[in-house]
PDB file of N, CA, C and O in Angstrom:
ATOM      1  N   UNK A  44      88.472  98.662  64.234  1.00  0.00           N
ATOM      2  CA  UNK A  44      87.894  97.087  63.801  1.00  0.00           C
ATOM      3  C   UNK A  44      88.248  96.773  65.405  1.00  0.00           C
ATOM      4  O   UNK A  44      89.575  97.490  66.276  1.00  0.00           O
ATOM      5  N   UNK A  45      88.137  95.928  65.967  1.00  0.00           N
ATOM      6  CA  UNK A  45      88.212  95.084  67.155  1.00  0.00           C
ATOM      7  C   UNK A  45      89.072  93.985  67.209  1.00  0.00           C
ATOM      8  O   UNK A  45      88.883  92.951  65.733  1.00  0.00           O
ATOM      9  N   UNK A  46      90.704  93.883  67.619  1.00  0.00           N
ATOM     10  CA  UNK A  46      91.492  92.543  67.814  1.00  0.00           C
ATOM     11  C   UNK A  46      91.176  91.363  68.850  1.00  0.00           C
ATOM     12  O   UNK A  46      90.946  91.600  70.145  1.00  0.00           O
ATOM     13  N   UNK A  47      90.540  90.893  68.535  1.00  0.00           N
ATOM     14  CA  UNK A  47      90.383  89.446  69.869  1.00  0.00           C
ATOM     15  C   UNK A  47      91.860  88.655  70.329  1.00  0.00           C
ATOM     16  O   UNK A  47      92.448  88.562  69.843  1.00  0.00           O
ATOM     17  N   UNK A  48      91.531  89.091  72.230  1.00  0.00           N
ATOM     18  CA  UNK A  48      92.269  88.434  72.854  1.00  0.00           C
ATOM     19  C   UNK A  48      91.552  87.941  73.439  1.00  0.00           C
ATOM     20  O   UNK A  48      90.773  87.779  73.785  1.00  0.00           O
ATOM     21  N   UNK A  49      92.885  87.081  73.958  1.00  0.00           N
ATOM     22  CA  UNK A  49      92.633  86.206  75.501  1.00  0.00           C
ATOM     23  C   UNK A  49      92.912  86.500  76.537  1.00  0.00           C
ATOM     24  O   UNK A  49      94.190  86.447  76.548  1.00  0.00           O
ATOM     25  N   UNK A  50      92.508  86.951  77.530  1.00  0.00           N
ATOM     26  CA  UNK A  50      93.242  86.852  79.388  1.00  0.00           C
ATOM     27  C   UNK A  50      93.383  86.306  80.490  1.00  0.00           C
ATOM     28  O   UNK A  50      92.050  85.456  80.483  1.00  0.00           O
ATOM     29  N   UNK A  51      93.897  85.720  81.143  1.00  0.00           N
ATOM     30  CA  UNK A  51      93.605  85.209  82.625  1.00  0.00           C
ATOM     31  C   UNK A  51      93.652  85.781  83.333  1.00  0.00           C
ATOM     32  O   UNK A  51      95.067  86.567  83.201  1.00  0.00           O
ATOM     33  N   UNK A  52      93.167  85.630  84.333  1.00  0.00           N
ATOM     34  CA  UNK A  52      92.742  86.547  85.475  1.00  0.00           C
ATOM     35  C   UNK A  52      92.313  85.820  86.908  1.00  0.00           C
ATOM     36  O   UNK A  52      91.875  84.380  86.802  1.00  0.00           O
ATOM     37  N   UNK A  53      93.158  86.011  87.928  1.00  0.00           N
ATOM     38  CA  UNK A  53      93.008  85.042  89.172  1.00  0.00           C
ATOM     39  C   UNK A  53      91.325  85.672  89.334  1.00  0.00           C
ATOM     40  O   UNK A  53      90.707  86.078  88.915  1.00  0.00           O
ATOM     41  N   UNK A  54      91.060  84.301  90.113  1.00  0.00           N
ATOM     42  CA  UNK A  54      89.047  84.499  90.279  1.00  0.00           C
ATOM     43  C   UNK A  54      88.966  85.864  91.218  1.00  0.00           C
ATOM     44  O   UNK A  54      88.013  86.611  91.040  1.00  0.00           O
ATOM     45  N   UNK A  55      89.755  86.303  91.941  1.00  0.00           N
ATOM     46  CA  UNK A  55      89.094  87.707  92.290  1.00  0.00           C
ATOM     47  C   UNK A  55      89.624  89.062  91.651  1.00  0.00           C
ATOM     48  O   UNK A  55      89.185  89.641  91.763  1.00  0.00           O
ATOM     49  N   UNK A  56      90.241  88.806  90.569  1.00  0.00           N
ATOM     50  CA  UNK A  56      90.586  90.039  89.434  1.00  0.00           C
ATOM     51  C   UNK A  56      88.637  90.176  88.737  1.00  0.00           C
ATOM     52  O   UNK A  56      88.606  90.796  88.332  1.00  0.00           O
ATOM     53  N   UNK A  57      88.545  88.497  88.553  1.00  0.00           N
ATOM     54  CA  UNK A  57      87.549  88.698  87.608  1.00  0.00           C
ATOM     55  C   UNK A  57      86.553  88.743  88.326  1.00  0.00           C
ATOM     56  O   UNK A  57      85.752  89.521  87.880  1.00  0.00           O
ATOM     57  N   UNK A  58      86.137  88.248  89.863  1.00  0.00           N
ATOM     58  CA  UNK A  58      84.699  88.985  90.652  1.00  0.00           C
ATOM     59  C   UNK A  58      85.194  90.398  90.379  1.00  0.00           C
ATOM     60  O   UNK A  58      83.905  90.766  90.290  1.00  0.00           O
ATOM     61  N   UNK A  59      85.975  91.295  90.639  1.00  0.00           N
ATOM     62  CA  UNK A  59      86.197  92.566  90.754  1.00  0.00           C
ATOM     63  C   UNK A  59      86.180  92.647  89.794  1.00  0.00           C
ATOM     64  O   UNK A  59      85.103  94.395  89.619  1.00  0.00           O
ATOM     65  N   UNK A  60      86.333  92.622  88.671  1.00  0.00           N
ATOM     66  CA  UNK A  60      85.903  92.919  87.414  1.00  0.00           C
ATOM     67  C   UNK A  60      84.529  92.888  87.001  1.00  0.00           C
ATOM     68  O   UNK A  60      84.220  94.171  86.386  1.00  0.00           O
ATOM     69  N   UNK A  61      84.045  92.282  87.435  1.00  0.00           N
ATOM     70  CA  UNK A  61      82.528  91.964  87.110  1.00  0.00           C
ATOM     71  C   UNK A  61      81.636  92.769  87.456  1.00  0.00           C
ATOM     72  O   UNK A  61      80.443  93.607  87.245  1.00  0.00           O
ATOM     73  N   UNK A  62      82.294  93.255  89.102  1.00  0.00           N
ATOM     74  CA  UNK A  62      81.461  93.920  90.310  1.00  0.00           C
ATOM     75  C   UNK A  62      81.583  95.739  89.787  1.00  0.00           C
ATOM     76  O   UNK A  62      80.899  96.643  89.738  1.00  0.00           O
ATOM     77  N   UNK A  63      82.963  96.104  89.368  1.00  0.00           N
ATOM     78  CA  UNK A  63      82.859  97.332  88.597  1.00  0.00           C
ATOM     79  C   UNK A  63      81.967  97.418  87.740  1.00  0.00           C
ATOM     80  O   UNK A  63      81.366  98.752  87.563  1.00  0.00           O
ATOM     81  N   UNK A  64      82.862  96.636  86.568  1.00  0.00           N
ATOM     82  CA  UNK A  64      81.485  96.792  85.779  1.00  0.00           C
ATOM     83  C   UNK A  64      80.265  96.670  85.799  1.00  0.00           C
ATOM     84  O   UNK A  64      79.738  97.632  84.545  1.00  0.00           O
ATOM     85  N   UNK A  65      79.032  96.096  86.601  1.00  0.00           N
ATOM     86  CA  UNK A  65      78.263  96.047  86.418  1.00  0.00           C
ATOM     87  C   UNK A  65      77.475  97.427  87.194  1.00  0.00           C
ATOM     88  O   UNK A  65      76.382  98.255  87.006  1.00  0.00           O
ATOM     89  N   UNK A  66      78.453  97.946  88.328  1.00  0.00           N
ATOM     90  CA  UNK A  66      78.418  99.227  89.021  1.00  0.00           C
ATOM     91  C   UNK A  66      78.132 100.421  88.016  1.00  0.00           C
ATOM     92  O   UNK A  66      77.675 100.986  87.873  1.00  0.00           O
ATOM     93  N   UNK A  67      79.410 100.014  86.742  1.00  0.00           N
ATOM     94  CA  UNK A  67      79.344 101.230  85.848  1.00  0.00           C
ATOM     95  C   UNK A  67      78.573 101.264  85.246  1.00  0.00           C
ATOM     96  O   UNK A  67      78.343 101.883  83.414  1.00  0.00           O
ATOM     97  N   UNK A  68      77.861 100.107  84.353  1.00  0.00           N
ATOM     98  CA  UNK A  68      76.747  99.893  83.553  1.00  0.00           C
ATOM     99  C   UNK A  68      77.399  99.194  82.168  1.00  0.00           C
ATOM    100  O   UNK A  68      77.393  99.603  81.572  1.00  0.00           O
ATOM    101  N   UNK A  69      78.924  98.435  82.279  1.00  0.00           N
ATOM    102  CA  UNK A  69      79.381  98.381  81.402  1.00  0.00           C
ATOM    103  C   UNK A  69      80.034  97.035  81.495  1.00  0.00           C
ATOM    104  O   UNK A  69      79.468  95.738  82.417  1.00  0.00           O
ATOM    105  N   UNK A  70      79.885  96.271  79.838  1.00  0.00           N
ATOM    106  CA  UNK A  70      80.557  94.835  79.974  1.00  0.00           C
ATOM    107  C   UNK A  70      82.306  95.137  80.912  1.00  0.00           C
ATOM    108  O   UNK A  70      82.790  96.383  80.703  1.00  0.00           O
ATOM    109  N   UNK A  71      82.631  93.568  80.634  1.00  0.00           N
ATOM    110  CA  UNK A  71      83.692  93.060  81.638  1.00  0.00           C
ATOM    111  C   UNK A  71      84.741  94.122  80.247  1.00  0.00           C
ATOM    112  O   UNK A  71      85.822  94.216  80.400  1.00  0.00           O
ATOM    113  N   UNK A  72      84.292  93.520  79.251  1.00  0.00           N
ATOM    114  CA  UNK A  72      85.954  93.872  77.792  1.00  0.00           C
ATOM    115  C   UNK A  72      85.918  95.463  78.040  1.00  0.00           C
ATOM    116  O   UNK A  72      86.801  95.882  77.940  1.00  0.00           O
ATOM    117  N   UNK A  73      84.777  95.954  77.918  1.00  0.00           N
ATOM    118  CA  UNK A  73      84.640  97.498  78.293  1.00  0.00           C
ATOM    119  C   UNK A  73      85.493  98.233  79.209  1.00  0.00           C
ATOM    120  O   UNK A  73      86.391  98.888  78.864  1.00  0.00           O
ATOM    121  N   UNK A  74      85.140  97.422  80.423  1.00  0.00           N
ATOM    122  CA  UNK A  74      85.704  97.870  81.482  1.00  0.00           C
ATOM    123  C   UNK A  74      87.699  97.473  81.024  1.00  0.00           C
ATOM    124  O   UNK A  74      88.050  98.472  81.469  1.00  0.00           O
ATOM    125  N   UNK A  75      87.624  96.189  80.932  1.00  0.00           N
ATOM    126  CA  UNK A  75      89.288  95.794  80.677  1.00  0.00           C
ATOM    127  C   UNK A  75      89.710  97.457  79.168  1.00  0.00           C
ATOM    128  O   UNK A  75      91.068  97.668  78.966  1.00  0.00           O
ATOM    129  N   UNK A  76      88.941  97.894  78.005  1.00  0.00           N
ATOM    130  CA  UNK A  76      89.483  98.339  77.806  1.00  0.00           C
ATOM    131  C   UNK A  76      90.476  99.443  77.866  1.00  0.00           C
ATOM    132  O   UNK A  76      90.755 100.346  77.644  1.00  0.00           O
ATOM    133  N   UNK A  77      89.039 100.198  78.827  1.00  0.00           N
ATOM    134  CA  UNK A  77      89.255 101.536  79.612  1.00  0.00           C
ATOM    135  C   UNK A  77      90.816 101.619  80.273  1.00  0.00           C
ATOM    136  O   UNK A  77      91.040 102.156  80.191  1.00  0.00           O
ATOM    137  N   UNK A  78      90.414 100.583  81.135  1.00  0.00           N
ATOM    138  CA  UNK A  78      92.085 100.348  81.792  1.00  0.00           C
ATOM    139  C   UNK A  78      93.534 100.080  80.373  1.00  0.00           C
ATOM    140  O   UNK A  78      93.981 100.939  80.902  1.00  0.00           O
ATOM    141  N   UNK A  79      93.180  99.687  79.853  1.00  0.00           N
ATOM    142  CA  UNK A  79      94.101  99.494  78.959  1.00  0.00           C
ATOM    143  C   UNK A  79      94.562 100.859  78.332  1.00  0.00           C
ATOM    144  O   UNK A  79      95.898 101.527  78.201  1.00  0.00           O
ATOM    145  N   UNK A  80      93.317 101.588  77.602  1.00  0.00           N
ATOM    146  CA  UNK A  80      93.804 103.403  77.754  1.00  0.00           C
ATOM    147  C   UNK A  80      94.022 104.060  78.507  1.00  0.00           C
ATOM    148  O   UNK A  80      95.453 104.918  78.048  1.00  0.00           O
ATOM    149  N   UNK A  81      93.830 103.766  80.434  1.00  0.00           N
ATOM    150  CA  UNK A  81      94.332 104.280  80.412  1.00  0.00           C
ATOM    151  C   UNK A  81      95.516 104.103  80.817  1.00  0.00           C
ATOM    152  O   UNK A  81      96.619 105.011  80.670  1.00  0.00           O
ATOM    153  N   UNK A  82      96.181 102.947  80.935  1.00  0.00           N
ATOM    154  CA  UNK A  82      97.693 102.361  80.783  1.00  0.00           C
ATOM    155  C   UNK A  82      98.306 102.602  79.489  1.00  0.00           C
ATOM    156  O   UNK A  82      99.261 102.928  79.928  1.00  0.00           O
ATOM    157  N   UNK A  83      97.845 102.833  78.723  1.00  0.00           N
ATOM    158  CA  UNK A  83      98.788 103.342  77.175  1.00  0.00           C
ATOM    159  C   UNK A  83      99.080 104.895  77.243  1.00  0.00           C
ATOM    160  O   UNK A  83      99.831 105.407  77.663  1.00  0.00           O
ATOM    161  N   UNK A  84      97.745 105.559  78.448  1.00  0.00           N
ATOM    162  CA  UNK A  84      97.802 107.429  78.029  1.00  0.00           C
ATOM    163  C   UNK A  84      99.015 107.555  79.448  1.00  0.00           C
ATOM    164  O   UNK A  84      99.677 108.571  79.655  1.00  0.00           O
ATOM    165  N   UNK A  85      99.314 106.649  80.314  1.00  0.00           N
ATOM    166  CA  UNK A  85      99.624 106.947  81.666  1.00  0.00           C
ATOM    167  C   UNK A  85     101.290 107.155  81.678  1.00  0.00           C
ATOM    168  O   UNK A  85     102.204 106.755  82.286  1.00  0.00           O
ATOM    169  N   UNK A  86     101.478 105.640  80.609  1.00  0.00           N
ATOM    170  CA  UNK A  86     102.807 105.009  80.259  1.00  0.00           C
ATOM    171  C   UNK A  86     104.011 106.566  79.404  1.00  0.00           C
ATOM    172  O   UNK A  86     103.651 106.890  79.131  1.00  0.00           O
ATOM    173  N   UNK A  87     105.281 106.073  80.347  1.00  0.00           N
ATOM    174  CA  UNK A  87     106.450 107.102  79.925  1.00  0.00           C
ATOM    175  C   UNK A  87     106.163 106.959  78.377  1.00  0.00           C
ATOM    176  O   UNK A  87     107.158 107.577  77.515  1.00  0.00           O
ATOM    177  N   UNK A  88     106.196 105.746  77.378  1.00  0.00           N
ATOM    178  CA  UNK A  88     106.298 105.683  76.682  1.00  0.00           C
ATOM    179  C   UNK A  88     105.182 106.592  75.409  1.00  0.00           C
ATOM    180  O   UNK A  88     105.202 105.487  74.427  1.00  0.00           O
ATOM    181  N   UNK A  89     104.178 106.671  76.272  1.00  0.00           N
ATOM    182  CA  UNK A  89     103.180 107.157  75.543  1.00  0.00           C
ATOM    183  C   UNK A  89     103.840 108.214  74.514  1.00  0.00           C
ATOM    184  O   UNK A  89     104.517 108.888  74.624  1.00  0.00           O
ATOM    185  N   UNK A  90     102.770 108.198  73.305  1.00  0.00           N
ATOM    186  CA  UNK A  90     103.521 109.483  72.224  1.00  0.00           C
ATOM    187  C   UNK A  90     103.492 110.988  72.359  1.00  0.00           C
ATOM    188  O   UNK A  90     102.913 111.808  73.750  1.00  0.00           O
ATOM    189  N   UNK A  91     104.904 112.051  72.416  1.00  0.00           N
ATOM    190  CA  UNK A  91     105.192 112.628  73.458  1.00  0.00           C
ATOM    191  C   UNK A  91     104.215 113.572  72.604  1.00  0.00           C
ATOM    192  O   UNK A  91     104.230 114.653  73.659  1.00  0.00           O
ATOM    193  N   UNK A  92     103.766 113.718  71.928  1.00  0.00           N
ATOM    194  CA  UNK A  92     102.991 114.535  71.269  1.00  0.00           C
ATOM    195  C   UNK A  92     101.502 114.815  72.024  1.00  0.00           C
ATOM    196  O   UNK A  92     100.976 115.813  72.183  1.00  0.00           O
ATOM    197  N   UNK A  93     101.170 113.528  72.377  1.00  0.00           N
ATOM    198  CA  UNK A  93     100.044 113.383  73.155  1.00  0.00           C
ATOM    199  C   UNK A  93     100.003 114.209  74.227  1.00  0.00           C
ATOM    200  O   UNK A  93      99.425 114.156  75.262  1.00  0.00           O
ATOM    201  N   UNK A  94     101.141 113.733  74.551  1.00  0.00           N
ATOM    202  CA  UNK A  94     101.473 113.914  75.883  1.00  0.00           C
ATOM    203  C   UNK A  94     101.444 115.143  76.549  1.00  0.00           C
ATOM    204  O   UNK A  94     101.324 115.795  77.716  1.00  0.00           O
ATOM    205  N   UNK A  95     102.336 116.129  76.271  1.00  0.00           N
ATOM    206  CA  UNK A  95     102.268 117.172  75.240  1.00  0.00           C
ATOM    207  C   UNK A  95     101.068 117.888  75.156  1.00  0.00           C
ATOM    208  O   UNK A  95     101.105 119.342  76.108  1.00  0.00           O
ATOM    209  N   UNK A  96     100.219 117.526  74.491  1.00  0.00           N
ATOM    210  CA  UNK A  96      99.106 118.031  74.812  1.00  0.00           C
ATOM    211  C   UNK A  96      97.763 118.274  75.994  1.00  0.00           C
ATOM    212  O   UNK A  96      97.233 118.798  76.368  1.00  0.00           O
ATOM    213  N   UNK A  97      98.542 116.920  77.064  1.00  0.00           N
ATOM    214  CA  UNK A  97      97.683 116.501  77.680  1.00  0.00           C
ATOM    215  C   UNK A  97      97.782 118.361  79.186  1.00  0.00           C
ATOM    216  O   UNK A  97      96.883 118.517  79.700  1.00  0.00           O
ATOM    217  N   UNK A  98      99.449 118.312  78.870  1.00  0.00           N
ATOM    218  CA  UNK A  98      99.654 118.604  79.876  1.00  0.00           C
ATOM    219  C   UNK A  98      99.071 120.444  79.179  1.00  0.00           C
ATOM    220  O   UNK A  98      98.923 120.976  80.319  1.00  0.00           O
ATOM    221  N   UNK A  99      99.458 120.374  77.629  1.00  0.00           N
ATOM    222  CA  UNK A  99      98.951 122.434  78.311  1.00  0.00           C
ATOM    223  C   UNK A  99      97.328 121.988  78.017  1.00  0.00           C
ATOM    224  O   UNK A  99      96.936 123.381  79.027  1.00  0.00           O
ATOM    225  N   UNK A 100      96.765 120.876  78.248  1.00  0.00           N
ATOM    226  CA  UNK A 100      94.987 121.274  78.375  1.00  0.00           C
ATOM    227  C   UNK A 100      94.384 121.657  79.843  1.00  0.00           C
ATOM    228  O   UNK A 100      93.648 122.721  79.970  1.00  0.00           O
ATOM    229  N   UNK A 101      96.073 121.170  80.722  1.00  0.00           N
ATOM    230  CA  UNK A 101      95.603 121.419  82.407  1.00  0.00           C
ATOM    231  C   UNK A 101      95.980 122.822  82.990  1.00  0.00           C
ATOM    232  O   UNK A 101      95.764 123.154  83.520  1.00  0.00           O
ATOM    233  N   UNK A 102      96.351 123.376  82.060  1.00  0.00           N
ATOM    234  CA  UNK A 102      97.113 124.942  82.231  1.00  0.00           C
ATOM    235  C   UNK A 102      95.702 125.278  82.403  1.00  0.00           C
ATOM    236  O   UNK A 102      94.946 125.885  81.924  1.00  0.00           O
ATOM    237  N   UNK A 103      95.639 125.940  83.826  1.00  0.00           N
ATOM    238  CA  UNK A 103      94.481 127.125  84.206  1.00  0.00           C
ATOM    239  C   UNK A 103      93.412 126.502  84.353  1.00  0.00           C
ATOM    240  O   UNK A 103      92.607 127.304  84.810  1.00  0.00           O
ATOM    241  N   UNK A 104      93.552 125.255  84.656  1.00  0.00           N
ATOM    242  CA  UNK A 104      92.296 124.462  85.017  1.00  0.00           C
ATOM    243  C   UNK A 104      91.901 124.321  86.438  1.00  0.00           C
ATOM    244  O   UNK A 104      91.498 124.315  87.218  1.00  0.00           O
ATOM    245  N   UNK A 105      93.553 124.873  87.465  1.00  0.00           N
ATOM    246  CA  UNK A 105      93.568 124.834  88.862  1.00  0.00           C
ATOM    247  C   UNK A 105      93.767 125.876  89.503  1.00  0.00           C
ATOM    248  O   UNK A 105      94.650 126.930  89.147  1.00  0.00           O
ATOM    249  N   UNK A 106      93.392 126.151  90.762  1.00  0.00           N
ATOM    250  CA  UNK A 106      93.834 127.591  91.066  1.00  0.00           C
ATOM    251  C   UNK A 106      93.914 127.264  93.037  1.00  0.00           C
ATOM    252  O   UNK A 106      93.248 126.417  93.348  1.00  0.00           O
ATOM    253  N   UNK A 107      94.973 127.739  93.463  1.00  0.00           N
ATOM    254  CA  UNK A 107      95.839 127.190  94.404  1.00  0.00           C
ATOM    255  C   UNK A 107      95.065 128.599  95.857  1.00  0.00           C
ATOM    256  O   UNK A 107      95.155 128.444  96.685  1.00  0.00           O
ATOM    257  N   UNK A 108      95.031 129.773  94.284  1.00  0.00           N
ATOM    258  CA  UNK A 108      94.370 130.828  95.394  1.00  0.00           C
ATOM    259  C   UNK A 108      95.732 131.360  96.214  1.00  0.00           C
ATOM    260  O   UNK A 108      95.306 132.871  96.632  1.00  0.00           O
ATOM    261  N   UNK A 109      96.927 131.210  95.533  1.00  0.00           N
ATOM    262  CA  UNK A 109      97.884 131.906  95.945  1.00  0.00           C
ATOM    263  C   UNK A 109      98.466 132.511  94.419  1.00  0.00           C
ATOM    264  O   UNK A 109      98.345 132.073  93.222  1.00  0.00           O
ATOM    265  N   UNK A 110      99.332 134.071  94.900  1.00  0.00           N
ATOM    266  CA  UNK A 110      99.706 134.702  93.532  1.00  0.00           C
ATOM    267  C   UNK A 110     100.605 134.542  92.898  1.00  0.00           C
ATOM    268  O   UNK A 110     101.207 135.315  92.341  1.00  0.00           O
ATOM    269  N   UNK A 111     101.749 133.924  94.233  1.00  0.00           N
ATOM    270  CA  UNK A 111     103.243 133.655  94.072  1.00  0.00           C
ATOM    271  C   UNK A 111     104.195 132.412  93.431  1.00  0.00           C
ATOM    272  O   UNK A 111     104.640 132.633  93.790  1.00  0.00           O
ATOM    273  N   UNK A 112     102.992 132.282  93.038  1.00  0.00           N
ATOM    274  CA  UNK A 112     102.797 130.511  93.068  1.00  0.00           C
ATOM    275  C   UNK A 112     104.310 130.286  91.797  1.00  0.00           C
ATOM    276  O   UNK A 112     105.649 129.487  92.124  1.00  0.00           O
ATOM    277  N   UNK A 113     104.276 131.265  90.679  1.00  0.00           N
ATOM    278  CA  UNK A 113     105.659 130.753  90.270  1.00  0.00           C
ATOM    279  C   UNK A 113     107.358 131.189  90.838  1.00  0.00           C
ATOM    280  O   UNK A 113     108.208 130.636  90.508  1.00  0.00           O
ATOM    281  N   UNK A 114     106.742 131.909  91.771  1.00  0.00           N
ATOM    282  CA  UNK A 114     108.526 132.717  92.575  1.00  0.00           C
ATOM    283  C   UNK A 114     109.083 131.727  93.468  1.00  0.00           C
ATOM    284  O   UNK A 114     109.620 131.616  93.932  1.00  0.00           O
ATOM    285  N   UNK A 115     107.454 131.217  94.629  1.00  0.00           N
ATOM    286  CA  UNK A 115     107.491 130.024  95.325  1.00  0.00           C
ATOM    287  C   UNK A 115     106.788 128.437  95.534  1.00  0.00           C
ATOM    288  O   UNK A 115     106.471 128.051  96.345  1.00  0.00           O
ATOM    289  N   UNK A 116     107.161 127.956  94.069  1.00  0.00           N
ATOM    290  CA  UNK A 116     106.510 126.244  94.237  1.00  0.00           C
ATOM    291  C   UNK A 116     107.681 125.660  94.867  1.00  0.00           C
ATOM    292  O   UNK A 116     106.557 124.944  95.343  1.00  0.00           O
ATOM    293  N   UNK A 117     109.312 125.534  94.705  1.00  0.00           N
ATOM    294  CA  UNK A 117     109.870 125.096  95.832  1.00  0.00           C
ATOM    295  C   UNK A 117     109.188 125.413  96.858  1.00  0.00           C
ATOM    296  O   UNK A 117     109.292 124.319  98.009  1.00  0.00           O
ATOM    297  N   UNK A 118     109.342 125.891  97.473  1.00  0.00           N
ATOM    298  CA  UNK A 118     108.531 126.409  99.063  1.00  0.00           C
ATOM    299  C   UNK A 118     107.351 125.678  99.294  1.00  0.00           C
ATOM    300  O   UNK A 118     106.770 124.667 100.312  1.00  0.00           O
ATOM    301  N   UNK A 119     106.300 126.187  98.491  1.00  0.00           N
ATOM    302  CA  UNK A 119     105.178 125.739  98.209  1.00  0.00           C
ATOM    303  C   UNK A 119     104.982 123.982  98.594  1.00  0.00           C
ATOM    304  O   UNK A 119     104.173 123.358  99.788  1.00  0.00           O
ATOM    305  N   UNK A 120     106.150 123.396  97.544  1.00  0.00           N
ATOM    306  CA  UNK A 120     106.040 122.444  97.325  1.00  0.00           C
ATOM    307  C   UNK A 120     106.451 121.470  98.915  1.00  0.00           C
ATOM    308  O   UNK A 120     105.875 120.356  99.142  1.00  0.00           O
ATOM    309  N   UNK A 121     107.720 121.646  99.318  1.00  0.00           N
ATOM    310  CA  UNK A 121     108.470 121.039 100.273  1.00  0.00           C
ATOM    311  C   UNK A 121     107.402 121.147 101.073  1.00  0.00           C
ATOM    312  O   UNK A 121     107.583 120.684 102.420  1.00  0.00           O
ATOM    313  N   UNK A 122     106.663 122.325 102.019  1.00  0.00           N
ATOM    314  CA  UNK A 122     105.063 122.633 102.916  1.00  0.00           C
ATOM    315  C   UNK A 122     104.593 121.740 102.355  1.00  0.00           C
ATOM    316  O   UNK A 122     104.488 121.066 103.519  1.00  0.00           O
ATOM    317  N   UNK A 123     103.479 121.251 101.633  1.00  0.00           N
ATOM    318  CA  UNK A 123     102.984 120.536 100.899  1.00  0.00           C
ATOM    319  C   UNK A 123     103.303 119.205 102.016  1.00  0.00           C
ATOM    320  O   UNK A 123     103.236 118.184 102.254  1.00  0.00           O
ATOM    321  N   UNK A 124     104.679 118.368 101.450  1.00  0.00           N
ATOM    322  CA  UNK A 124     105.815 117.189 101.084  1.00  0.00           C
ATOM    323  C   UNK A 124     105.848 117.383 103.211  1.00  0.00           C
ATOM    324  O   UNK A 124     106.291 116.008 103.563  1.00  0.00           O
ATOM    325  N   UNK A 125     105.893 118.323 104.144  1.00  0.00           N
ATOM    326  CA  UNK A 125     106.397 118.104 105.393  1.00  0.00           C
ATOM    327  C   UNK A 125     105.070 117.955 106.306  1.00  0.00           C
ATOM    328  O   UNK A 125     104.878 117.223 107.437  1.00  0.00           O
ATOM    329  N   UNK A 126     103.581 118.326 106.196  1.00  0.00           N
ATOM    330  CA  UNK A 126     102.439 117.619 106.097  1.00  0.00           C
ATOM    331  C   UNK A 126     102.104 116.536 106.669  1.00  0.00           C
ATOM    332  O   UNK A 126     102.662 116.083 105.931  1.00  0.00           O
TER     333      UNK A 126
END
């Protein structure tokens, strides 16, 4: 079930939304729903169980090629921020 709501956008926002929606073959309403979903999922107020599931889902999906990440993660992070 959908709940009808009304929003006000600036002219620039409305034009940008129309361009993006057109390029993705979506309605502006669907694009806004996707944006709202993204905001909800990334919010620190998101459901803790959902956040835990998302964190677990990414385990093992990335590879640095380094074999000592567990022991030297602070060093690698510091090096990355210096670069």
